[in-house]
XYZ file of C-alpha atoms in Angstrom:
572
model
C 51.024 10.265 -30.674
C 53.293 9.044 -27.761
C 52.374 5.498 -26.616
C 53.309 6.422 -23.194
C 55.794 3.349 -23.075
C 58.094 5.193 -20.828
C 57.212 7.112 -17.728
C 58.637 10.249 -19.563
C 56.038 9.792 -21.947
C 53.136 9.462 -19.411
C 54.514 12.834 -17.878
C 53.935 14.694 -21.041
C 50.525 13.854 -21.053
C 50.255 14.524 -17.332
C 51.612 17.805 -17.630
C 48.790 18.623 -20.489
C 45.992 17.282 -17.966
C 47.019 19.695 -15.407
C 47.259 22.690 -17.614
C 43.551 21.672 -18.252
C 42.535 21.559 -14.852
C 44.229 25.102 -14.477
C 47.766 24.370 -13.246
C 50.723 25.648 -14.774
C 53.739 22.848 -14.526
C 56.294 25.324 -15.293
C 55.166 27.568 -12.457
C 57.200 26.531 -9.236
C 54.554 28.599 -6.990
C 52.049 25.571 -8.260
C 53.793 22.472 -9.307
C 57.112 21.249 -7.922
C 58.550 17.946 -9.579
C 61.168 15.289 -8.179
C 60.626 16.298 -4.586
C 63.146 14.413 -2.287
C 61.640 13.184 0.785
C 62.904 10.995 3.482
C 60.864 7.927 4.654
C 60.826 6.832 8.403
C 63.112 3.834 7.428
C 65.736 6.064 6.648
C 65.168 5.441 2.714
C 65.033 8.585 0.585
C 62.170 9.040 -2.152
C 60.989 11.373 -4.822
C 57.161 12.477 -5.416
C 57.029 12.900 -9.038
C 54.781 16.009 -8.742
C 53.558 18.146 -5.671
C 50.573 20.763 -6.313
C 51.001 23.736 -3.992
C 48.395 25.918 -2.428
C 48.632 29.656 -2.753
C 50.372 29.688 0.349
C 52.890 27.143 -1.261
C 51.909 24.351 0.984
C 51.504 20.827 -0.455
C 47.823 20.176 -1.559
C 48.464 16.736 -3.499
C 51.060 14.447 -4.315
C 51.153 12.991 -7.998
C 52.728 9.728 -8.398
C 53.360 9.000 -12.193
C 53.482 5.528 -13.953
C 53.957 4.656 -17.611
C 51.005 3.133 -19.379
C 51.463 -0.312 -18.856
C 51.083 -0.077 -15.300
C 47.807 0.220 -13.647
C 47.969 3.270 -11.562
C 46.233 2.099 -8.499
C 49.126 -0.274 -7.476
C 51.353 2.585 -6.583
C 48.975 3.803 -3.677
C 51.533 2.309 -1.247
C 54.497 3.810 -2.844
C 52.667 7.373 -2.958
C 51.411 7.501 0.165
C 54.491 7.820 2.500
C 55.479 10.732 0.290
C 52.149 12.502 0.996
C 52.321 11.856 4.357
C 56.004 13.061 4.653
C 55.040 16.122 3.101
C 52.004 16.551 4.661
C 49.892 16.735 1.398
C 46.576 15.803 2.289
C 45.655 14.579 -1.242
C 47.274 11.987 -3.654
C 46.631 11.506 -7.489
C 47.794 8.156 -9.299
C 48.082 8.762 -13.144
C 49.664 7.076 -16.278
C 48.729 9.873 -18.350
C 45.448 8.065 -19.265
C 44.182 6.750 -16.005
C 43.505 9.310 -13.102
C 42.993 7.913 -9.426
C 42.112 10.528 -7.070
C 42.578 9.652 -3.213
C 41.652 11.618 -0.121
C 43.689 8.902 1.791
C 42.620 9.762 5.379
C 38.660 9.185 4.409
C 38.259 6.908 1.182
C 40.150 4.746 -1.090
C 41.459 5.805 -4.351
C 38.939 6.210 -7.411
C 39.227 6.888 -10.803
C 38.099 10.705 -11.841
C 37.935 12.084 -15.060
C 40.446 15.026 -14.294
C 42.855 16.464 -11.860
C 41.286 18.821 -9.730
C 42.332 22.549 -9.666
C 43.809 24.269 -7.125
C 40.488 25.772 -5.886
C 38.734 22.164 -5.703
C 41.512 20.932 -3.634
C 41.787 23.822 -1.196
C 37.921 23.991 -0.912
C 37.778 19.913 -0.226
C 40.325 20.753 2.377
C 38.524 23.352 4.043
C 35.226 21.496 4.106
C 37.107 18.579 5.633
C 38.404 20.588 8.616
C 35.164 21.874 9.146
C 33.263 18.852 8.688
C 30.667 17.773 10.944
C 28.282 14.399 11.269
C 25.037 14.967 9.172
C 23.362 13.554 11.955
C 24.239 16.599 14.329
C 22.823 18.943 11.627
C 18.969 19.517 12.747
C 16.343 18.600 10.315
C 13.591 21.691 10.708
C 10.125 21.043 11.606
C 9.055 23.695 8.964
C 10.347 25.589 5.938
C 9.146 28.460 4.055
C 7.709 28.069 0.490
C 5.925 30.330 -1.992
C 5.564 32.623 1.063
C 3.830 29.835 2.977
C 5.067 27.977 5.864
C 5.154 23.943 5.288
C 5.415 21.505 7.713
C 8.499 18.795 6.803
C 6.500 15.555 6.402
C 7.485 12.422 8.124
C 8.491 10.925 4.959
C 10.505 14.086 3.863
C 12.475 13.315 7.372
C 13.012 9.457 6.850
C 14.451 10.407 3.489
C 16.924 12.953 4.548
C 17.995 10.533 7.615
C 18.416 7.405 4.944
C 20.750 9.995 3.045
C 22.610 10.975 6.369
C 23.035 6.928 7.328
C 24.030 6.125 4.037
C 26.931 9.187 3.635
C 28.157 8.113 6.888
C 28.538 4.506 5.678
C 30.714 5.628 3.010
C 28.025 5.631 0.114
C 28.461 8.586 -2.622
C 25.726 7.821 -4.702
C 21.911 7.659 -3.648
C 18.486 7.082 -5.651
C 15.443 8.277 -4.179
C 12.082 7.171 -5.521
C 9.056 9.525 -4.630
C 5.759 9.865 -6.617
C 4.831 13.211 -8.300
C 3.139 15.791 -6.015
C 5.151 14.486 -2.658
C 7.757 17.575 -2.542
C 10.893 15.794 -4.193
C 12.492 18.952 -5.012
C 11.598 21.063 -1.586
C 12.957 17.498 0.036
C 16.650 17.697 -1.984
C 16.817 21.454 -1.199
C 16.397 21.207 2.615
C 19.039 18.446 2.147
C 21.343 20.239 0.354
C 21.240 23.017 3.029
C 22.287 20.366 5.247
C 25.033 19.150 3.270
C 26.179 22.656 2.966
C 26.008 23.405 6.893
C 27.392 20.110 7.639
C 30.920 20.827 5.418
C 29.862 17.989 2.957
C 29.193 20.548 -0.006
C 29.810 23.879 -1.420
C 29.251 23.473 -5.010
C 26.257 21.578 -6.635
C 25.010 20.780 -9.882
C 21.366 20.363 -10.388
C 20.525 18.544 -13.520
C 17.516 18.233 -15.360
C 16.328 17.290 -18.989
C 13.394 19.872 -19.693
C 13.398 23.452 -19.480
C 9.998 23.660 -17.428
C 12.086 21.309 -14.872
C 14.840 23.954 -14.682
C 12.629 26.665 -14.149
C 10.808 24.563 -11.330
C 14.133 23.550 -9.571
C 15.292 26.999 -9.665
C 12.449 28.407 -8.175
C 12.515 26.246 -5.428
C 16.201 26.634 -4.978
C 16.178 30.551 -5.055
C 13.231 30.025 -2.379
C 14.326 27.262 -0.050
C 18.086 28.198 -0.167
C 18.083 31.797 -1.077
C 21.147 32.531 1.237
C 23.179 30.692 -1.616
C 24.104 31.990 -4.857
C 22.519 30.333 -7.842
C 21.889 30.519 -11.796
C 20.629 28.645 -14.741
C 23.763 27.712 -16.787
C 22.108 27.909 -20.544
C 23.830 27.304 -23.783
C 24.304 31.290 -24.193
C 25.261 32.146 -20.536
C 29.055 32.454 -19.535
C 29.582 30.099 -16.680
C 29.514 32.066 -13.139
C 31.141 30.950 -9.836
C 27.833 30.588 -7.922
C 27.352 28.130 -5.395
C 24.293 26.361 -7.134
C 23.991 25.874 -10.646
C 20.931 24.608 -12.457
C 21.595 23.153 -15.960
C 19.616 20.767 -18.573
C 21.355 17.567 -19.499
C 21.428 18.546 -22.809
C 23.593 21.765 -22.068
C 26.058 20.056 -19.927
C 26.823 17.301 -22.149
C 28.597 19.881 -24.340
C 29.927 21.980 -21.664
C 31.204 19.740 -18.976
C 34.712 19.941 -20.291
C 34.811 23.275 -18.838
C 34.717 21.971 -15.213
C 37.206 20.322 -13.738
C 35.996 16.478 -12.182
C 36.294 17.873 -8.578
C 34.233 21.253 -9.249
C 31.015 20.172 -7.882
C 30.766 18.267 -4.625
C 27.142 17.417 -5.169
C 25.378 16.320 -8.727
C 21.322 16.176 -8.443
C 19.973 14.633 -11.231
C 16.053 15.092 -11.482
C 13.848 12.154 -13.126
C 17.472 10.540 -13.053
C 16.573 7.139 -14.956
C 16.154 9.205 -17.873
C 20.138 10.657 -17.682
C 21.961 7.232 -17.343
C 21.870 6.061 -20.800
C 24.710 6.449 -23.850
C 26.538 9.941 -24.237
C 24.131 11.469 -21.324
C 25.731 9.506 -18.466
C 29.246 11.545 -19.240
C 27.455 14.605 -17.925
C 27.352 12.746 -14.529
C 30.226 10.221 -14.423
C 32.728 13.501 -15.400
C 32.184 14.849 -11.621
C 33.616 13.077 -8.517
C 30.668 14.181 -6.266
C 28.008 12.819 -4.129
C 25.401 11.938 -6.721
C 21.405 12.031 -5.790
C 19.318 10.625 -8.033
C 15.254 11.654 -8.023
C 12.728 9.792 -9.744
C 8.755 9.397 -9.613
C 9.067 6.423 -11.486
C 8.388 3.374 -9.790
C 11.461 0.862 -9.306
C 10.018 -1.808 -11.897
C 10.343 0.623 -14.663
C 13.789 1.731 -13.779
C 16.768 0.228 -15.708
C 19.373 -1.984 -14.003
C 22.343 0.300 -15.130
C 20.530 3.159 -13.148
C 20.585 0.931 -9.917
C 24.271 0.023 -10.987
C 25.020 3.779 -11.229
C 23.927 4.742 -8.014
C 24.946 1.661 -6.173
C 21.606 0.460 -5.215
C 21.477 -3.267 -3.751
C 18.847 -5.769 -4.874
C 17.878 -3.252 -7.826
C 16.024 -1.125 -4.806
C 16.415 2.589 -4.501
C 17.889 3.595 -1.180
C 14.470 5.280 -0.238
C 11.299 4.581 -1.749
C 7.792 6.310 -0.820
C 4.755 4.616 -2.543
C 1.898 6.340 -4.250
C -0.319 3.917 -2.341
C 1.109 4.956 0.850
C 1.096 8.782 0.160
C -2.618 8.604 -0.830
C -3.522 6.561 2.382
C -1.608 8.946 4.437
C -3.131 12.135 2.603
C -0.270 13.578 1.440
C -1.580 13.341 -2.055
C -5.176 14.065 -2.985
C -7.289 10.882 -4.115
C -9.005 11.112 -7.692
C -12.197 9.867 -9.141
C -13.130 8.891 -12.645
C -16.055 10.764 -14.382
C -19.013 8.669 -15.316
C -21.539 9.043 -17.820
C -19.071 10.472 -20.282
C -18.961 9.257 -23.959
C -15.829 6.899 -24.713
C -14.997 8.235 -28.157
C -13.484 5.462 -29.203
C -13.031 1.919 -28.103
C -11.875 -1.021 -30.459
C -9.985 1.795 -32.549
C -7.966 2.751 -29.809
C -5.643 -0.176 -30.276
C -4.312 0.337 -33.638
C -1.221 -1.942 -34.017
C -1.426 -2.148 -29.967
C 1.002 0.842 -29.371
C 2.417 2.147 -32.709
C 0.316 4.148 -34.833
C 0.544 7.729 -36.209
C -1.253 10.260 -33.861
C -2.072 12.546 -36.584
C -3.605 9.756 -38.743
C -5.183 8.196 -35.721
C -7.179 11.639 -34.960
C -8.095 12.044 -38.523
C -9.932 8.647 -38.559
C -11.048 8.376 -35.063
C -12.072 11.894 -34.053
C -13.977 14.517 -35.881
C -15.333 17.835 -35.031
C -18.742 16.445 -33.677
C -16.818 13.885 -31.166
C -14.286 16.734 -30.336
C -17.092 19.155 -29.501
C -18.897 16.417 -27.380
C -15.896 15.763 -25.238
C -15.314 19.330 -24.542
C -19.244 19.830 -24.179
C -19.423 17.072 -21.275
C -16.353 17.921 -19.555
C -17.067 21.523 -19.173
C -20.877 20.567 -18.094
C -19.475 18.025 -15.495
C -16.814 20.327 -14.341
C -18.898 23.034 -13.498
C -21.303 20.852 -11.509
C -18.901 19.403 -8.962
C -15.887 21.927 -8.570
C -17.419 23.239 -5.521
C -17.547 19.629 -4.073
C -13.995 18.953 -5.088
C -12.764 22.049 -3.502
C -14.914 24.147 -1.390
C -12.491 26.949 -1.292
C -12.068 27.624 -5.005
C -13.961 30.650 -6.033
C -14.151 30.724 -9.655
C -15.284 27.934 -11.964
C -14.778 25.240 -12.990
C -11.455 25.336 -11.208
C -7.769 24.567 -12.986
C -8.109 22.106 -15.505
C -5.856 20.128 -17.902
C -6.853 18.723 -21.278
C -4.490 16.454 -22.754
C -4.993 16.225 -26.744
C -3.480 14.039 -29.287
C -1.591 16.501 -31.609
C -0.931 20.256 -31.453
C -3.881 20.567 -34.309
C -6.232 18.826 -32.028
C -5.182 21.000 -29.040
C -6.000 23.971 -30.849
C -9.609 22.603 -32.062
C -10.354 21.540 -28.404
C -9.399 25.062 -27.165
C -11.410 26.697 -29.726
C -14.446 24.782 -28.863
C -14.161 25.504 -25.148
C -13.857 29.161 -25.773
C -16.970 29.211 -27.772
C -18.533 27.565 -24.739
C -17.541 30.793 -22.879
C -17.837 33.791 -24.836
C -17.818 35.863 -21.792
C -14.322 35.429 -21.304
C -13.340 36.505 -24.748
C -10.879 33.857 -25.697
C -9.049 33.605 -22.468
C -11.235 30.666 -20.662
C -8.621 28.196 -22.307
C -5.521 28.477 -23.762
C -3.273 26.345 -26.254
C 0.125 25.657 -24.310
C 2.242 23.496 -26.533
C 5.655 24.046 -27.643
C 5.290 25.747 -30.534
C 3.277 28.361 -28.746
C 5.676 31.779 -28.603
C 4.767 32.778 -25.094
C 3.966 29.430 -23.664
C 5.884 30.204 -20.531
C 3.944 33.343 -19.966
C 0.719 31.020 -20.420
C 1.773 28.919 -17.977
C 2.644 31.426 -15.371
C -0.932 33.058 -16.029
C -2.307 29.467 -15.528
C -0.550 28.853 -12.444
C -1.178 32.314 -10.575
C -3.755 33.881 -12.335
C -7.778 33.469 -12.672
C -7.741 32.574 -16.163
C -7.172 30.558 -18.177
C -8.995 28.325 -16.247
C -8.254 25.556 -18.668
C -4.750 24.597 -20.526
C -4.938 22.554 -23.425
C -1.435 20.537 -24.174
C -0.148 17.306 -25.643
C 3.064 16.447 -24.069
C 4.672 19.589 -22.751
C 2.591 19.706 -19.417
C 3.132 15.867 -18.549
C 6.000 16.465 -16.416
C 7.880 19.369 -14.645
C 4.594 21.188 -14.146
C 3.493 22.245 -10.787
C 0.119 23.720 -10.183
C -1.545 22.450 -7.125
C -4.547 23.819 -7.661
C -5.974 21.556 -10.525
C -9.025 19.723 -10.085
C -9.845 18.069 -13.346
C -7.768 16.392 -16.087
C -9.370 15.394 -19.359
C -7.702 12.594 -21.436
C -8.646 13.180 -25.201
C -6.114 10.610 -26.357
C -5.070 7.188 -25.868
C -2.115 6.427 -23.498
C -0.608 3.101 -23.533
C 2.784 3.920 -21.728
C 2.458 3.042 -18.236
C 4.683 5.782 -17.193
C 3.142 8.474 -19.186
C -0.113 7.602 -17.840
C 1.120 7.878 -14.189
C 2.648 11.082 -14.853
C -0.353 12.377 -16.579
C -2.572 10.988 -13.506
C 0.148 12.690 -11.180
C -0.761 16.433 -12.610
C -3.605 16.324 -10.124
C -2.681 14.891 -7.068
C -0.834 17.632 -5.389
C -2.657 18.973 -2.029
C -3.915 22.543 -2.087
C -5.155 23.312 1.572
C -5.772 26.928 0.478
C -8.981 26.155 -1.592
C -9.388 22.969 0.715
C -8.758 20.722 -2.344
C -10.433 17.274 -1.427
C -10.327 15.335 -4.951
C -9.675 15.762 -8.289
C -11.497 14.115 -11.552
C -10.119 12.384 -14.351
C -12.449 12.764 -17.603
C -11.114 9.611 -19.755
C -12.712 9.601 -23.144
C -10.611 6.956 -24.401
C -10.696 4.368 -21.774
C -7.040 4.659 -20.887
C -7.937 3.957 -17.134
C -9.670 0.564 -18.279
C -6.653 -0.296 -19.997
C -4.490 -0.091 -16.758
C -7.508 -1.555 -14.813
C -7.276 1.926 -12.810
C -9.887 2.873 -10.232
C -9.863 5.073 -7.036
C -10.328 2.312 -5.075
C -7.342 0.261 -6.498
C -4.628 2.316 -7.539
C -2.808 1.559 -10.748
C 1.001 1.617 -9.977
C 2.293 -1.535 -11.752
C 4.768 -2.566 -14.428
C 2.222 -3.200 -17.130
C -1.125 -2.987 -18.580
C -3.590 -4.084 -16.295
C -6.678 -5.613 -18.377
C -7.260 -9.016 -19.181
C -6.123 -9.123 -22.958
C -6.437 -11.893 -25.827
C -3.154 -11.539 -26.602
C 0.124 -13.514 -25.752
C 1.449 -13.287 -22.424
C 4.778 -12.350 -24.465
C 3.089 -9.609 -25.917
C 1.495 -8.291 -22.820
C 5.088 -8.295 -20.681
C 7.520 -6.065 -22.402
C 10.889 -6.786 -21.357
C 12.163 -4.191 -18.845
C 14.530 -3.038 -21.304
C 11.661 -1.523 -23.367
C 10.022 -0.006 -20.309
C 11.037 3.371 -21.426
C 9.464 6.548 -21.138
C 7.836 7.419 -24.347
C 4.704 9.055 -25.381
C 2.798 7.756 -28.522
C 4.358 10.288 -30.793
C 7.849 9.070 -29.817
C 6.742 5.401 -29.861
C 5.468 6.106 -33.359
C 8.770 7.875 -34.351
C 11.066 5.184 -32.595
C 8.842 2.380 -34.538
C 9.357 4.056 -38.077
C 13.480 4.056 -37.172
C 13.269 0.786 -36.379
C 11.656 -0.132 -39.645
C 14.252 1.802 -41.741
C 16.978 0.296 -39.730
C 15.630 -3.209 -40.200
C 15.045 -2.455 -43.833
C 18.991 -1.024 -44.221
C 20.184 -4.192 -42.885
C 18.419 -6.359 -45.060
C 19.295 -3.980 -48.036
C 23.206 -4.493 -47.137
C 23.113 -8.002 -46.540
């Protein structure tokens, strides 16, 4: 393998990198080398490479350097060539590092690959028609799911904040808005404005769960129906659509199919989960505007997330707090059901956080307690559903039960169906990852009268949008603050068509007391809320450990840590 100690060696690698980006260095209609250019001072110089458009006009100059030279220092050498040849773009490379320079607008920045001819032609076309974002009107209304929705003031403020940051030259943005405040709709409206203004044509929408992908594609095809879109799945051939929805897990294996300039905007939903280790490559590969969306409060977001999005003082570019959303009535308030049996008290804190959910279920729940939970929930739900939403015609209204394990979910579902034999087994349904028709059941739960109750474990924690939910039932211990707030967020969406005024949380395991949460003092903090006799050091986990893990995940993490610890002791 060459060490690129000479410029000629570096050029061998540059030729390979050009081929990977779709260029043929041997085709003089695409790439010409050693192009003579006379400078303003009378001196003559040579551009190492010139990339041509389909009409034979210069698109970009490439300045090649040997590996020992940092390509960035060659800016002033390449700039006169580009100007003389009327090439709008410059690449600087030593065969390893590549810099892209749109020298009329930005400084040179490192990219993962050369851009294709189509990439450069698209950038040039957008640049020629670009308008200031502030001149693109923010609509008053938009249509979603067949209904006309008002653009809310905080959504308008978010778009204006992005506009301002773009005009200042910022290329990465982090937005924090709580679950239920319309982040996906908001970003679709902003993407439309970015397209209209000439800042974007190709868009990538990254998510990390299938349900989030479905939800994103549904919103895109609704709000942005004039632009082509598709879901890039592992078995799907890449399509040349304007908007690509993709799972992060898929893109991490498929990003080499794309040049760094292929997408103009990359949106990462729940972005705080996408910045770590190998996952980050699915983002950094693309030289694009990066927009990170998160419902997670800033206190839980890791420093490297803020670093990636170039946020100052570890603060998102725009924040809308859950407390403000409740105060302004953009989220529906909640209350906790009173007079219910607290199934466990002391047993909830086995090893504080780390325990085996299946073993915990066997030890602390039994048929009698499970039946009692479902009977009490069902009785109370039927008693108060019309008070919660006077427009709800069928009782008791949409409900989600969060179970401890999949077997636990199946048992709770059976007990609920036994309470309502008139529904012939369709009053409640298990919706977990191992159910073959889970997607169909989710659709039925959202859009049909039955099931009225969905019983799940972790599948409905995030990426699940059902505005009509009136009841949340916690039949499990939750000690992750992020998970607790995600579960609570399943009920906060507004539903004017049923006059939804409030929802109820049936907390059989005392989770809200653990977090000191109440309907008058909303929990949105960084740790556990109640007073404990444990040490402050154990109460306040360092930020690096405030990751989003359910109890099953925490148990698996704990076992892995023990295994690694034992391996290290054995190795020593």
